Coordinates of C-alpha atoms in Angstrom, one line a residue:
M1 CA 169.8 86.8 111.9
S2 CA 172.0 84.4 110.7
S3 CA 171.9 82.1 114.7
F4 CA 167.9 82.5 113.8
L5 CA 168.2 80.1 110.8
H6 CA 171.1 77.7 111.8
Q7 CA 170.3 77.2 115.1
R8 CA 169.2 73.9 114.3
P9 CA 169.7 71.3 111.6
I10 CA 167.1 69.7 109.0
Q11 CA 167.1 66.2 109.6
N12 CA 167.3 63.3 106.4
P13 CA 163.8 62.4 106.3
F14 CA 164.7 59.1 104.9
S15 CA 167.8 58.8 107.1
N16 CA 165.6 55.7 108.6
A17 CA 165.0 54.4 106.0
Y18 CA 167.8 53.6 103.8
P19 CA 171.3 52.9 104.7
V20 CA 173.7 55.6 103.9
S21 CA 177.8 55.9 104.4
P22 CA 179.6 57.4 107.5
R23 CA 180.5 60.2 105.3
S24 CA 177.0 60.7 104.0
S25 CA 175.8 61.2 107.0
S26 CA 178.1 63.3 108.3
T27 CA 177.2 65.7 105.5
S28 CA 173.5 64.8 106.3
Q29 CA 174.5 66.6 109.7
R30 CA 175.4 69.8 108.4
P31 CA 173.0 73.2 108.3
I32 CA 171.2 73.8 105.9
S33 CA 171.6 78.2 105.1
I34 CA 167.8 79.2 103.5
F35 CA 170.4 81.5 100.7
S36 CA 171.8 78.0 99.7
P37 CA 170.9 75.9 96.6
T38 CA 169.1 73.4 98.5
G39 CA 167.4 75.6 100.8
L40 CA 166.2 78.0 98.3
I41 CA 164.7 74.4 96.2
I42 CA 163.2 73.2 99.6
L43 CA 161.4 76.8 100.4
L44 CA 160.2 77.2 96.9
S45 CA 158.5 73.7 97.2
L46 CA 156.2 74.8 100.1
M47 CA 155.6 77.8 98.3
V48 CA 153.9 75.9 95.4
I49 CA 152.5 73.3 97.9
L50 CA 151.3 76.1 100.4
G51 CA 149.6 77.8 96.2
V52 CA 148.2 75.0 95.0
F53 CA 146.9 72.7 97.6
V54 CA 145.4 74.7 100.6
P55 CA 143.3 77.2 98.2
W56 CA 141.7 74.1 97.0
S57 CA 141.5 72.7 100.2
G58 CA 139.7 75.0 101.4
M59 CA 136.9 75.6 98.4
P60 CA 134.8 72.3 99.5
V61 CA 134.3 74.3 102.8
A62 CA 133.4 77.4 102.0
T63 CA 130.8 76.1 98.7
F64 CA 129.2 74.2 101.4
S65 CA 128.7 76.9 103.6
N66 CA 127.6 79.2 101.4
S67 CA 124.7 76.8 100.7
K68 CA 123.9 76.5 104.4
K69 CA 123.7 80.0 104.7
A70 CA 121.9 80.1 101.4
S71 CA 119.5 77.5 102.1
S72 CA 119.2 79.0 105.8
S73 CA 117.4 83.0 103.5
L74 CA 115.5 80.9 102.2
S75 CA 113.5 78.5 104.6
K76 CA 113.3 82.3 107.2
W77 CA 111.3 82.8 104.0
R78 CA 109.8 80.6 103.5
D79 CA 108.9 80.5 106.8
Y80 CA 108.0 84.1 107.2
T81 CA 104.4 84.4 108.5
L82 CA 102.0 87.5 106.7
A83 CA 101.9 88.7 110.8
E84 CA 105.2 88.8 111.5
A85 CA 105.7 90.6 107.9
A86 CA 103.0 93.1 108.8
S87 CA 104.1 94.0 112.1
F88 CA 107.8 94.7 110.0
V89 CA 106.3 96.6 107.4
A90 CA 103.7 98.9 108.9
K91 CA 103.8 102.8 110.1
N92 CA 101.8 104.5 111.9
G93 CA 99.1 101.5 112.2
T94 CA 99.1 101.4 108.3
L95 CA 99.9 99.2 105.4
I96 CA 100.1 99.4 101.6
I97 CA 99.8 96.2 99.7
C98 CA 100.0 94.6 96.3
A99 CA 99.9 90.3 95.2
V100 CA 102.4 89.2 92.6
S101 CA 103.5 87.1 91.1
Q102 CA 107.0 86.3 88.8
P103 CA 105.8 87.7 85.7
H104 CA 105.0 91.4 86.8
L105 CA 108.0 92.0 88.8
P106 CA 109.0 94.9 86.1
F107 CA 105.4 96.6 87.4
L108 CA 105.9 96.0 90.7
N109 CA 109.6 98.0 90.1
N110 CA 107.9 100.5 88.7
W111 CA 104.9 101.1 90.9
L112 CA 107.7 101.4 93.4
I113 CA 109.6 104.2 91.9
S114 CA 106.1 106.3 91.5
I115 CA 105.7 105.3 95.5
T116 CA 109.3 106.2 96.4
R117 CA 108.9 109.7 95.1
Q118 CA 106.3 110.0 97.4
K119 CA 108.0 108.6 100.1
H120 CA 105.9 106.2 101.2
Q121 CA 107.4 103.0 99.9
E122 CA 108.5 101.9 103.9
K123 CA 104.8 101.0 104.0
V124 CA 104.9 99.0 101.0
L125 CA 104.4 94.5 101.4
V126 CA 104.8 93.2 98.6
I127 CA 102.3 89.9 99.1
A128 CA 104.1 87.2 96.8
E129 CA 101.9 84.7 95.1
D130 CA 104.8 82.2 94.1
Y131 CA 108.2 81.4 95.6
A132 CA 110.7 83.3 93.1
T133 CA 108.5 86.6 93.7
L134 CA 109.4 85.9 97.3
Y135 CA 112.9 85.5 96.9
K136 CA 113.8 87.7 94.9
V137 CA 111.6 90.9 96.9
N138 CA 113.4 89.7 100.0
E139 CA 116.4 89.4 98.2
K140 CA 116.7 93.2 97.4
W141 CA 114.6 94.2 99.6
P142 CA 114.4 91.6 103.2
G143 CA 111.5 91.5 105.2
H144 CA 109.5 93.3 102.6
A145 CA 107.4 90.6 100.6
V146 CA 105.4 88.0 102.6
L147 CA 103.6 84.6 101.0
V148 CA 100.7 83.7 102.0
P149 CA 100.5 79.2 101.3
P150 CA 99.7 78.0 98.9
A151 CA 102.4 79.4 95.8
I152 CA 100.1 79.6 92.2
D153 CA 101.3 78.9 88.6
S154 CA 103.5 82.2 88.2
Q155 CA 102.8 81.3 84.4
T156 CA 98.7 81.4 83.8
A157 CA 98.0 84.5 86.3
H158 CA 98.6 86.8 84.2
T159 CA 96.6 86.1 81.4
F160 CA 93.1 88.2 82.0
G161 CA 90.2 86.3 81.6
S162 CA 91.5 82.7 82.6
Q163 CA 91.0 80.4 85.2
G164 CA 95.3 81.2 86.3
F165 CA 94.5 85.0 86.4
F166 CA 91.2 83.7 88.6
N167 CA 92.5 82.2 91.0
F168 CA 95.4 85.0 91.2
T169 CA 93.0 87.8 92.2
S170 CA 90.6 85.6 94.0
R171 CA 92.7 86.0 96.7
R172 CA 93.4 89.5 97.3
P173 CA 90.1 89.8 99.8
Q174 CA 91.6 86.8 102.3
H175 CA 94.4 88.2 102.2
L176 CA 92.9 92.0 102.9
L177 CA 90.7 90.5 105.5
K178 CA 93.4 88.9 107.7
I179 CA 95.5 91.9 107.2
L180 CA 92.2 93.8 108.9
E181 CA 92.4 91.3 112.0
L182 CA 95.3 91.7 112.7
G183 CA 94.5 95.7 113.1
Y184 CA 96.0 97.2 110.4
N185 CA 94.5 100.3 108.3
V186 CA 95.7 98.6 104.7
M187 CA 95.8 100.0 100.8
Y188 CA 95.6 97.7 98.6
N189 CA 97.2 98.5 94.7
D190 CA 97.0 97.0 91.7
V191 CA 100.9 97.6 90.0
D192 CA 99.9 98.8 86.8
M193 CA 99.2 102.2 88.7
V194 CA 101.5 104.9 89.0
W195 CA 101.7 107.7 92.0
L196 CA 101.6 111.1 90.5
R197 CA 101.2 112.5 93.9
D198 CA 100.3 111.3 97.8
P199 CA 96.7 109.5 98.1
F200 CA 96.5 109.7 101.8
P201 CA 95.3 113.1 102.1
Y202 CA 92.5 112.0 100.0
L203 CA 91.1 109.6 102.7
E204 CA 89.1 111.8 104.5
G205 CA 87.0 111.3 107.5
N206 CA 86.6 107.9 109.0
H207 CA 85.3 105.2 106.6
D208 CA 85.4 102.1 106.6
V209 CA 85.5 101.6 102.5
Y210 CA 87.6 103.8 100.2
F211 CA 86.8 102.6 96.6
T212 CA 87.7 104.6 93.0
D213 CA 84.8 104.1 90.2
D214 CA 85.7 102.0 87.0
M215 CA 83.6 103.6 84.8
V216 CA 84.5 106.4 82.1
A217 CA 81.4 108.8 82.4
V218 CA 83.1 111.7 83.0
K219 CA 81.3 113.3 86.6
A220 CA 81.0 116.6 88.1
L221 CA 84.8 117.9 90.9
N222 CA 82.2 117.6 93.1
H223 CA 80.6 114.6 92.7
S224 CA 78.6 112.4 95.1
H225 CA 80.9 110.2 97.4
D226 CA 78.5 107.7 97.7
L227 CA 78.3 104.4 95.9
P228 CA 77.0 104.7 92.7
P229 CA 73.6 103.6 91.8
P230 CA 73.5 100.1 90.1
G231 CA 74.2 99.4 86.3
K232 CA 72.8 97.8 83.2
K233 CA 74.4 94.1 85.0
G234 CA 72.0 95.4 88.5
R235 CA 75.3 96.3 89.8
T236 CA 77.3 99.8 90.3
Y237 CA 81.6 99.2 88.0
I238 CA 83.3 100.2 91.1
C239 CA 87.6 99.2 90.6
S240 CA 88.4 96.5 93.1
C241 CA 92.2 97.3 92.1
M242 CA 92.6 101.0 94.8
I243 CA 91.0 99.8 98.4
F244 CA 91.2 101.7 101.5
L245 CA 90.3 99.5 104.2
R246 CA 90.0 100.5 107.7
P247 CA 89.7 97.8 110.4
K248 CA 86.5 98.3 111.4
D249 CA 83.5 96.0 111.6
G250 CA 81.8 96.9 107.8
A251 CA 85.7 96.9 106.2
K252 CA 85.1 93.6 107.2
L253 CA 82.3 92.5 106.6
V254 CA 82.8 93.4 102.9
M255 CA 85.9 91.5 102.7
K256 CA 83.9 88.4 103.9
K257 CA 81.1 88.8 101.4
W258 CA 83.2 89.5 99.0
I259 CA 84.7 86.2 99.7
E260 CA 81.2 84.4 99.6
E261 CA 80.4 86.0 96.1
L262 CA 84.0 84.4 95.0
Q263 CA 82.9 81.4 95.8
A264 CA 79.0 81.5 94.1
Q265 CA 80.1 82.9 91.2
P266 CA 83.5 80.7 90.5
W267 CA 85.6 80.9 87.2
S268 CA 83.9 78.9 84.1
K269 CA 84.9 78.6 80.6
A270 CA 81.6 79.7 79.7
K271 CA 81.9 82.5 81.8
K272 CA 85.5 83.7 82.4
A273 CA 84.7 85.5 85.4
N274 CA 87.5 87.6 88.0
D275 CA 87.1 89.4 91.2
Q276 CA 85.6 93.1 90.6
P277 CA 81.9 91.7 90.2
A278 CA 82.6 89.9 93.1
F279 CA 83.2 93.0 94.9
N280 CA 80.7 94.9 93.3
W281 CA 78.2 92.4 94.4
A282 CA 79.8 92.4 98.0
L283 CA 79.4 96.1 98.0
N284 CA 75.9 96.9 97.3
K285 CA 74.3 93.5 99.5
T286 CA 76.3 95.9 102.6
A287 CA 75.8 99.4 101.6
G288 CA 73.0 100.1 103.9
L289 CA 75.9 98.5 106.6
V290 CA 78.5 99.4 106.0
D291 CA 80.0 103.0 105.9
L292 CA 81.1 103.3 101.9
Y293 CA 82.7 106.3 100.2
L294 CA 84.2 106.6 96.7
L295 CA 87.4 108.4 96.0
P296 CA 87.6 111.5 93.6
Q297 CA 87.3 110.4 90.3
A298 CA 90.1 113.6 88.8
A299 CA 92.2 111.8 91.4
F300 CA 91.5 108.3 90.6
P301 CA 90.9 108.2 87.1
T302 CA 90.5 105.1 85.5
G303 CA 92.2 104.5 82.7
G304 CA 89.4 104.4 80.4
L305 CA 89.0 107.7 80.8
Y306 CA 92.4 109.0 81.5
F307 CA 94.0 107.7 78.8
K308 CA 91.0 107.9 75.8
N309 CA 90.2 111.6 76.6
Q310 CA 92.2 114.4 76.8
T311 CA 90.2 116.8 77.0
W312 CA 89.0 116.0 80.1
V313 CA 92.6 115.5 80.9
Q314 CA 93.7 118.7 80.6
Q315 CA 90.5 120.4 82.6
T316 CA 91.9 118.2 85.6
K317 CA 95.7 119.2 84.8
G318 CA 96.9 118.8 88.2
M319 CA 94.2 117.3 90.0
H320 CA 95.3 113.0 89.2
V321 CA 97.3 111.8 91.9
I322 CA 97.2 107.3 90.9
I323 CA 97.0 106.5 87.2
H324 CA 95.9 102.8 86.7
N325 CA 96.5 101.6 83.5
N326 CA 93.5 99.6 82.6
Y327 CA 91.2 99.0 79.6
I328 CA 94.1 97.2 78.3
T329 CA 95.5 94.1 78.2
G330 CA 98.8 92.9 77.9
F331 CA 102.0 93.0 79.3
E332 CA 103.7 94.6 76.3
K333 CA 100.8 96.7 75.4
K334 CA 100.6 98.5 79.2
I335 CA 103.8 99.2 78.5
K336 CA 104.2 100.7 75.4
R337 CA 101.5 102.7 76.6
F338 CA 103.0 104.0 80.0
Q339 CA 105.9 104.9 77.4
D340 CA 103.6 107.0 75.7
Y341 CA 103.0 109.4 78.7
G342 CA 106.2 109.0 80.3
L343 CA 104.9 106.8 83.1
W344 CA 107.3 103.9 82.6
L345 CA 110.1 105.1 85.0
V346 CA 112.2 101.4 85.2
D347 CA 114.6 102.4 82.1
D348 CA 116.0 105.2 83.9
H349 CA 114.6 104.8 87.1
A350 CA 115.6 101.6 88.4
L351 CA 117.7 103.0 90.5
D352 CA 115.1 105.3 92.7
S353 CA 113.3 101.9 93.5
P354 CA 113.9 99.7 96.8
L355 CA 114.9 96.3 94.8
G356 CA 117.3 98.3 92.8
R357 CA 117.4 97.1 88.5
L358 CA 115.9 93.7 88.4

């Protein structure tokens, strides 16, 4: 070890800059031991230099690298197409989709927990209506969110009856039509729903369009699966929040007609329209051309029935499949109602969601 430490003398770095006496020159030629006071001072100085300056010199590189990586990830999801997303997510030719803006993320997570319990979460594709939602979902669950431009203003999209809400919901048939044209079966759900059981066994036969009735009047357990007769407004009252479609001409026709009806009935301060009347007109006007199927009320009750008729709930206990928290407006009120009925799962079971705790 001593031969390694003493094999070369350390030169005085200032020897050429300043004249020295022969005596001092002779002294400078003597080797410096690492264990000598001078050697220890030099070693300590090197350690201080390395410890202080090297980390700082590396920080801008690391920061730039992380920033570049984040920017690349955002660009990837911004350019992610519906066709790419559908191909990635679909299982056995089937997708489950929802449309979500940032204020709805807690409801998205609640809905996802209930779907995960039925082991269908891998089929879920989130149609993000703003970039914040797109990036958040794909950060937590890569590939399961896509944004179909243009993005909407998320802060105006959650107030029922507003123009923002109309703009938000009126994009629904466009999304569904594109997925049908890509060749997939597709189930659409609003995210203020909770799955209690697997709904797929109830999609009997090979019909074009499956839907639920939004009326609160109690039906017989063996009620008809045909489109109900029109109500007082000359149209049916079918819910546009739970739909299953097969990629057949009939389903595509209904979606195209739905888009036409929305264009013919734009939002105004006087009417404050939403997408559901247009969906009903589309069903009514294509009924003779399309194979339609009304899902059983006991399995897919409207919120106006499930939350307000406890006698019926007891009579149909064990039959409920998907519960819709409608017939009430306002996030806080919906959450409170879910909590009262043991259906707000986020607080205690967030880790069961593919998104985890948001």
